[in-house]
CSV table of N, CA and C in Angstrom, one decimal:
chain,number,residue,atom,x,y,z
A,1,GLN,N,100.5,118.7,112.1
A,1,GLN,CA,100.2,117.4,111.6
A,1,GLN,C,98.8,117.1,111.9
A,2,VAL,N,98.0,116.6,110.9
A,2,VAL,CA,96.6,116.2,111.2
A,2,VAL,C,96.5,115.0,111.9
A,3,PRO,N,95.8,114.9,113.0
A,3,PRO,CA,95.6,113.7,113.7
A,3,PRO,C,94.9,112.7,112.9
A,4,LEU,N,95.5,111.5,112.7
A,4,LEU,CA,94.9,110.4,112.1
A,4,LEU,C,95.0,109.2,113.0
A,5,VAL,N,93.9,108.7,113.4
A,5,VAL,CA,93.9,107.6,114.3
A,5,VAL,C,93.7,106.3,113.6
A,6,GLU,N,94.7,105.4,113.5
A,6,GLU,CA,94.5,104.2,112.8
A,6,GLU,C,94.4,103.0,113.7
A,7,SER,N,93.7,102.0,113.3
A,7,SER,CA,93.5,100.8,114.0
A,7,SER,C,93.3,99.7,113.1
A,8,GLY,N,93.4,98.5,113.6
A,8,GLY,CA,93.2,97.3,112.8
A,8,GLY,C,94.5,96.7,112.4
A,9,GLY,N,94.4,95.9,111.3
A,9,GLY,CA,95.6,95.2,110.9
A,9,GLY,C,95.9,94.0,111.7
A,10,GLY,N,97.1,93.4,111.6
A,10,GLY,CA,97.4,92.2,112.4
A,10,GLY,C,97.9,91.1,111.4
A,11,SER,N,97.8,89.9,111.9
A,11,SER,CA,98.2,88.7,111.1
A,11,SER,C,97.1,87.8,110.7
A,12,VAL,N,97.2,87.2,109.5
A,12,VAL,CA,96.1,86.4,109.0
A,12,VAL,C,96.7,85.4,108.0
A,13,GLN,N,96.1,84.3,107.8
A,13,GLN,CA,96.5,83.3,106.8
A,13,GLN,C,96.0,83.8,105.5
A,14,ALA,N,96.7,83.3,104.4
A,14,ALA,CA,96.3,83.6,103.1
A,14,ALA,C,94.9,83.2,102.8
A,15,GLY,N,94.2,84.1,102.2
A,15,GLY,CA,92.7,83.9,101.9
A,15,GLY,C,91.8,84.5,103.0
A,16,GLY,N,92.5,85.0,104.0
A,16,GLY,CA,91.7,85.6,105.1
A,16,GLY,C,91.4,87.1,104.9
A,17,SER,N,90.8,87.7,105.9
A,17,SER,CA,90.4,89.1,105.8
A,17,SER,C,90.8,89.9,107.0
A,18,LEU,N,91.0,91.2,106.7
A,18,LEU,CA,91.3,92.1,107.8
A,18,LEU,C,90.7,93.5,107.5
A,19,THR,N,90.5,94.3,108.5
A,19,THR,CA,89.9,95.6,108.3
A,19,THR,C,90.8,96.6,109.0
A,20,LEU,N,91.2,97.7,108.2
A,20,LEU,CA,91.9,98.8,108.8
A,20,LEU,C,90.9,100.0,108.9
A,21,SER,N,91.1,100.7,110.0
A,21,SER,CA,90.2,101.9,110.3
A,21,SER,C,91.1,103.1,110.4
A,22,CYS,N,90.5,104.2,110.0
A,22,CYS,CA,91.2,105.5,110.0
A,22,CYS,C,90.1,106.6,110.4
A,23,VAL,N,90.4,107.3,111.4
A,23,VAL,CA,89.5,108.4,111.8
A,23,VAL,C,90.3,109.7,111.5
A,24,VAL,N,89.7,110.6,110.8
A,24,VAL,CA,90.4,111.9,110.4
A,24,VAL,C,89.8,113.0,111.3
A,25,SER,N,90.7,113.6,112.0
A,25,SER,CA,90.3,114.7,112.9
A,25,SER,C,90.9,116.0,112.4
A,26,GLY,N,90.3,117.1,112.6
A,26,GLY,CA,90.9,118.4,112.3
A,26,GLY,C,90.5,119.0,110.9
A,27,TYR,N,89.9,118.2,110.1
A,27,TYR,CA,89.4,118.6,108.8
A,27,TYR,C,87.9,118.4,108.7
A,28,ASN,N,87.2,119.3,108.1
A,28,ASN,CA,85.8,119.1,107.9
A,28,ASN,C,85.6,118.2,106.6
A,29,ARG,N,84.6,117.4,106.7
A,29,ARG,CA,84.4,116.5,105.6
A,29,ARG,C,84.1,117.3,104.3
A,30,GLY,N,84.7,116.8,103.2
A,30,GLY,CA,84.5,117.5,102.0
A,30,GLY,C,85.7,118.4,101.7
A,31,THR,N,86.5,118.7,102.7
A,31,THR,CA,87.6,119.6,102.5
A,31,THR,C,88.9,118.8,102.3
A,32,TYR,N,88.9,117.5,102.3
A,32,TYR,CA,90.1,116.8,102.2
A,32,TYR,C,89.9,115.5,101.4
A,33,TRP,N,90.9,114.9,100.9
A,33,TRP,CA,90.8,113.6,100.4
A,33,TRP,C,91.7,112.7,101.3
A,34,MET,N,91.4,111.4,101.3
A,34,MET,CA,92.1,110.4,102.1
A,34,MET,C,92.4,109.1,101.4
A,35,GLY,N,93.3,108.3,102.0
A,35,GLY,CA,93.6,107.1,101.4
A,35,GLY,C,94.6,106.3,102.2
A,36,TRP,N,95.0,105.2,101.6
A,36,TRP,CA,96.0,104.3,102.3
A,36,TRP,C,97.0,104.0,101.2
A,37,PHE,N,98.3,104.0,101.7
A,37,PHE,CA,99.3,103.4,100.9
A,37,PHE,C,100.0,102.3,101.7
A,38,ARG,N,100.8,101.5,101.1
A,38,ARG,CA,101.5,100.4,101.8
A,38,ARG,C,103.0,100.4,101.5
A,39,GLN,N,103.7,100.0,102.4
A,39,GLN,CA,105.2,99.9,102.2
A,39,GLN,C,105.7,98.6,102.8
A,40,ALA,N,106.2,97.8,101.9
A,40,ALA,CA,106.9,96.5,102.3
A,40,ALA,C,108.4,96.7,102.2
A,41,PRO,N,109.1,95.9,103.0
A,41,PRO,CA,110.6,96.0,102.9
A,41,PRO,C,111.1,95.7,101.5
A,42,GLU,N,112.0,96.5,101.0
A,42,GLU,CA,112.6,96.4,99.7
A,42,GLU,C,111.6,96.5,98.5
A,43,LYS,N,110.5,97.0,98.8
A,43,LYS,CA,109.5,97.2,97.7
A,43,LYS,C,109.1,98.7,97.7
A,44,GLN,N,108.7,99.1,96.5
A,44,GLN,CA,108.2,100.5,96.4
A,44,GLN,C,106.9,100.8,97.1
A,45,ARG,N,106.8,102.0,97.6
A,45,ARG,CA,105.5,102.4,98.2
A,45,ARG,C,104.4,102.3,97.1
A,46,GLU,N,103.3,101.8,97.6
A,46,GLU,CA,102.1,101.6,96.7
A,46,GLU,C,100.9,102.2,97.2
A,47,GLY,N,100.2,103.1,96.4
A,47,GLY,CA,98.9,103.5,96.8
A,47,GLY,C,97.9,102.4,96.7
A,48,VAL,N,97.1,102.2,97.7
A,48,VAL,CA,96.1,101.1,97.7
A,48,VAL,C,94.7,101.5,97.4
A,49,ALA,N,94.3,102.5,98.1
A,49,ALA,CA,92.9,103.0,97.9
A,49,ALA,C,92.8,104.5,98.3
A,50,ALA,N,91.9,105.2,97.6
A,50,ALA,CA,91.8,106.6,97.9
A,50,ALA,C,90.3,107.0,97.9
A,51,VAL,N,89.9,108.0,98.6
A,51,VAL,CA,88.6,108.5,98.6
A,51,VAL,C,88.7,110.0,98.4
A,52,GLY,N,88.1,110.5,97.3
A,52,GLY,CA,88.1,111.9,97.0
A,52,GLY,C,87.2,112.7,97.9
A,53,ASN,N,87.3,114.1,97.7
A,53,ASN,CA,86.5,115.0,98.5
A,53,ASN,C,85.0,114.7,98.3
A,54,ASP,N,84.6,114.1,97.2
A,54,ASP,CA,83.2,113.8,96.9
A,54,ASP,C,82.8,112.5,97.5
A,55,GLY,N,83.7,111.8,98.1
A,55,GLY,CA,83.3,110.5,98.8
A,55,GLY,C,83.5,109.3,97.8
A,56,VAL,N,83.8,109.5,96.6
A,56,VAL,CA,84.0,108.4,95.7
A,56,VAL,C,85.4,107.8,95.9
A,57,ALA,N,85.4,106.5,95.8
A,57,ALA,CA,86.7,105.7,96.1
A,57,ALA,C,87.3,105.2,94.8
A,58,ALA,N,88.6,105.0,94.9
A,58,ALA,CA,89.3,104.4,93.8
A,58,ALA,C,90.3,103.4,94.3
A,59,TYR,N,90.7,102.4,93.6
A,59,TYR,CA,91.5,101.3,94.1
A,59,TYR,C,92.7,101.0,93.1
A,60,ALA,N,93.8,100.6,93.6
A,60,ALA,CA,94.8,100.1,92.8
A,60,ALA,C,94.4,98.8,92.1
A,61,ASP,N,95.0,98.6,90.9
A,61,ASP,CA,94.6,97.3,90.2
A,61,ASP,C,94.9,96.1,91.0
A,62,SER,N,95.9,96.2,91.8
A,62,SER,CA,96.4,95.0,92.6
A,62,SER,C,95.4,94.6,93.7
A,63,VAL,N,94.5,95.5,94.0
A,63,VAL,CA,93.5,95.2,95.1
A,63,VAL,C,92.1,95.3,94.7
A,64,THR,N,91.8,95.7,93.5
A,64,THR,CA,90.5,95.9,93.0
A,64,THR,C,89.7,94.5,93.0
A,65,GLY,N,88.5,94.6,93.6
A,65,GLY,CA,87.8,93.3,93.7
A,65,GLY,C,88.0,92.6,95.0
A,66,ARG,N,89.1,93.0,95.7
A,66,ARG,CA,89.4,92.4,97.0
A,66,ARG,C,89.2,93.4,98.2
A,67,PHE,N,89.6,94.7,97.9
A,67,PHE,CA,89.6,95.7,99.0
A,67,PHE,C,88.4,96.7,98.7
A,68,THR,N,87.7,97.1,99.7
A,68,THR,CA,86.7,98.1,99.6
A,68,THR,C,86.8,99.1,100.8
A,69,VAL,N,86.4,100.3,100.5
A,69,VAL,CA,86.4,101.3,101.6
A,69,VAL,C,84.9,101.6,102.0
A,70,SER,N,84.7,101.6,103.3
A,70,SER,CA,83.4,102.1,103.8
A,70,SER,C,83.6,103.3,104.6
A,71,GLN,N,82.6,104.2,104.6
A,71,GLN,CA,82.7,105.5,105.3
A,71,GLN,C,81.6,105.7,106.3
A,72,ASP,N,82.0,106.3,107.4
A,72,ASP,CA,81.0,106.8,108.3
A,72,ASP,C,81.1,108.4,108.3
A,73,LYS,N,80.2,109.0,107.5
A,73,LYS,CA,80.4,110.4,107.3
A,73,LYS,C,80.3,111.2,108.6
A,74,ALA,N,79.4,110.8,109.5
A,74,ALA,CA,79.2,111.6,110.7
A,74,ALA,C,80.5,111.6,111.6
A,75,LYS,N,81.3,110.5,111.5
A,75,LYS,CA,82.5,110.4,112.3
A,75,LYS,C,83.8,110.7,111.6
A,76,ASN,N,83.7,111.0,110.3
A,76,ASN,CA,84.9,111.2,109.5
A,76,ASN,C,85.8,109.9,109.6
A,77,SER,N,85.1,108.8,109.6
A,77,SER,CA,85.8,107.5,109.8
A,77,SER,C,85.7,106.7,108.5
A,78,TYR,N,86.8,106.0,108.3
A,78,TYR,CA,86.9,105.2,107.1
A,78,TYR,C,87.4,103.8,107.4
A,79,ASP,N,86.9,102.8,106.8
A,79,ASP,CA,87.4,101.4,107.0
A,79,ASP,C,87.8,100.8,105.7
A,80,LEU,N,89.0,100.2,105.7
A,80,LEU,CA,89.5,99.5,104.5
A,80,LEU,C,89.3,98.0,104.7
A,81,HIS,N,88.3,97.4,104.0
A,81,HIS,CA,88.0,96.0,104.2
A,81,HIS,C,88.9,95.3,103.2
A,82,MET,N,89.7,94.4,103.7
A,82,MET,CA,90.6,93.6,102.8
A,82,MET,C,90.3,92.2,102.9
A,83,ASN,N,89.9,91.6,101.7
A,83,ASN,CA,89.5,90.2,101.6
A,83,ASN,C,90.5,89.5,100.7
A,84,ALA,N,90.4,88.2,100.7
A,84,ALA,CA,91.3,87.3,99.9
A,84,ALA,C,92.7,87.7,100.0
A,85,LEU,N,93.2,87.9,101.1
A,85,LEU,CA,94.6,88.4,101.3
A,85,LEU,C,95.6,87.4,101.0
A,86,GLY,N,96.7,87.8,100.4
A,86,GLY,CA,97.8,87.0,100.1
A,86,GLY,C,99.1,87.5,100.7
A,87,PRO,N,100.2,86.7,100.7
A,87,PRO,CA,101.4,87.2,101.2
A,87,PRO,C,101.9,88.5,100.6
A,88,GLU,N,101.6,88.7,99.4
A,88,GLU,CA,102.0,89.9,98.7
A,88,GLU,C,101.3,91.2,99.2
A,89,ASP,N,100.3,91.0,100.1
A,89,ASP,CA,99.7,92.1,100.7
A,89,ASP,C,100.3,92.5,102.0
A,90,SER,N,101.3,91.7,102.5
A,90,SER,CA,102.0,92.0,103.7
A,90,SER,C,102.8,93.3,103.6
A,91,ALA,N,102.6,94.2,104.5
A,91,ALA,CA,103.2,95.5,104.5
A,91,ALA,C,102.8,96.4,105.7
A,92,MET,N,103.4,97.5,105.8
A,92,MET,CA,102.9,98.5,106.7
A,92,MET,C,101.9,99.3,105.9
A,93,TYR,N,100.8,99.6,106.5
A,93,TYR,CA,99.7,100.3,105.8
A,93,TYR,C,99.6,101.7,106.5
A,94,TYR,N,99.6,102.7,105.8
A,94,TYR,CA,99.5,104.1,106.3
A,94,TYR,C,98.2,104.8,105.8
A,95,CYS,N,97.5,105.4,106.7
A,95,CYS,CA,96.4,106.2,106.3
A,95,CYS,C,96.9,107.6,106.1
A,96,VAL,N,96.3,108.3,105.1
A,96,VAL,CA,96.8,109.6,104.7
A,96,VAL,C,95.5,110.5,104.5
A,97,ALA,N,95.6,111.8,104.9
A,97,ALA,CA,94.5,112.7,104.6
A,97,ALA,C,95.2,114.1,104.3
A,98,VAL,N,94.7,114.7,103.2
A,98,VAL,CA,95.3,115.9,102.7
A,98,VAL,C,94.2,116.9,102.4
A,99,PRO,N,94.4,118.1,102.9
A,99,PRO,CA,93.3,119.1,102.8
A,99,PRO,C,93.3,119.9,101.5
A,100,ILE,N,93.2,119.2,100.4
A,100,ILE,CA,93.0,119.9,99.1
A,100,ILE,C,92.0,119.1,98.3
A,101,THR,N,91.4,119.7,97.3
A,101,THR,CA,90.4,119.1,96.5
A,101,THR,C,91.1,118.2,95.4
A,102,MET,N,90.7,116.9,95.4
A,102,MET,CA,91.2,116.0,94.4
A,102,MET,C,90.3,114.8,94.3
A,103,SER,N,90.2,114.3,93.1
A,103,SER,CA,89.4,113.1,92.8
A,103,SER,C,90.1,111.9,93.4
A,104,ALA,N,89.3,110.8,93.5
A,104,ALA,CA,89.9,109.6,94.1
A,104,ALA,C,91.0,109.1,93.1
A,105,VAL,N,90.8,109.2,91.8
A,105,VAL,CA,91.7,108.6,90.9
A,105,VAL,C,93.0,109.5,90.9
A,106,GLN,N,92.9,110.8,91.0
A,106,GLN,CA,94.1,111.6,91.1
A,106,GLN,C,94.8,111.4,92.4
A,107,ALA,N,94.0,111.2,93.5
A,107,ALA,CA,94.6,111.0,94.8
A,107,ALA,C,95.4,109.7,94.9
A,108,LEU,N,94.8,108.7,94.2
A,108,LEU,CA,95.5,107.4,94.2
A,108,LEU,C,96.8,107.5,93.5
A,109,ALA,N,96.9,108.3,92.5
A,109,ALA,CA,98.2,108.4,91.8
A,109,ALA,C,99.3,109.1,92.6
A,110,VAL,N,98.9,110.0,93.5
A,110,VAL,CA,99.9,110.7,94.2
A,110,VAL,C,100.1,110.2,95.6
A,111,LEU,N,99.3,109.3,96.1
A,111,LEU,CA,99.4,108.8,97.4
A,111,LEU,C,100.8,108.5,97.9
A,112,LYS,N,101.5,107.8,97.1
A,112,LYS,CA,102.8,107.3,97.5
A,112,LYS,C,103.9,108.4,97.6
A,113,ARG,N,103.5,109.6,97.2
A,113,ARG,CA,104.5,110.7,97.2
A,113,ARG,C,104.1,111.7,98.3
A,114,ILE,N,103.1,111.5,99.0
A,114,ILE,CA,102.6,112.4,100.1
A,114,ILE,C,103.6,112.5,101.2
A,115,SER,N,103.9,113.7,101.7
A,115,SER,CA,104.9,113.8,102.7
A,115,SER,C,104.4,113.3,104.1
A,116,ARG,N,105.4,113.0,104.9
A,116,ARG,CA,105.1,112.4,106.2
A,116,ARG,C,104.1,113.1,107.1
A,117,GLU,N,104.0,114.4,107.0
A,117,GLU,CA,103.2,115.2,107.9
A,117,GLU,C,101.7,114.8,107.7
A,118,TYR,N,101.3,114.2,106.6
A,118,TYR,CA,99.9,113.8,106.4
A,118,TYR,C,99.6,112.4,106.6
A,119,TRP,N,100.5,111.6,107.2
A,119,TRP,CA,100.3,110.2,107.4
A,119,TRP,C,99.8,110.0,108.8
A,120,GLY,N,99.2,108.8,109.0
A,120,GLY,CA,99.0,108.3,110.3
A,120,GLY,C,100.2,107.5,110.8
A,121,GLN,N,100.0,106.8,112.0
A,121,GLN,CA,101.1,106.1,112.6
A,121,GLN,C,101.5,104.8,111.9
A,122,GLY,N,100.5,104.3,111.0
A,122,GLY,CA,100.8,103.1,110.3
A,122,GLY,C,100.3,101.9,111.1
A,123,THR,N,100.0,100.8,110.4
A,123,THR,CA,99.6,99.6,111.1
A,123,THR,C,100.1,98.4,110.2
A,124,GLN,N,100.6,97.4,110.9
A,124,GLN,CA,101.2,96.3,110.2
A,124,GLN,C,100.2,95.2,109.7
A,125,VAL,N,100.3,94.8,108.5
A,125,VAL,CA,99.5,93.7,108.0
A,125,VAL,C,100.4,92.5,107.6
A,126,THR,N,100.2,91.4,108.2
A,126,THR,CA,101.1,90.2,107.8
A,126,THR,C,100.2,89.1,107.4
A,127,VAL,N,100.5,88.6,106.2
A,127,VAL,CA,99.7,87.5,105.6
A,127,VAL,C,100.7,86.3,105.4
A,128,SER,N,100.3,85.2,106.1
A,128,SER,CA,101.2,84.0,105.9
A,128,SER,C,100.6,83.0,104.9
A,129,SER,N,101.4,82.3,104.2
A,129,SER,CA,101.0,81.4,103.2
A,129,SER,C,100.7,80.0,103.8
């Protein structure tokens, strides 16, 4: 299992912001794609954002314009900046990294089906109305 160290998350009121961080260890940059998916109780898993091997990011329609990914290439570190949060964004968020070549758009489409061995430990995001 690839070490993925996640941090961030927490509780915030609607309209607020949070940042999730993910550090990818064990893979050289450019040899993997990464992303985040979220899982809320009684809801389907949803891919939120992905970064392809080329460093280009893609976002789910539900978060476009509100979420952005920033990258620290030297540290293999990624931050998911989440703004204008609403109760519908409440979920466990998981960072994923997979050592194959894939564009961000392709990665976003498969994120929710990636097996557990490629996930981080997850972090809870709770947004109150």
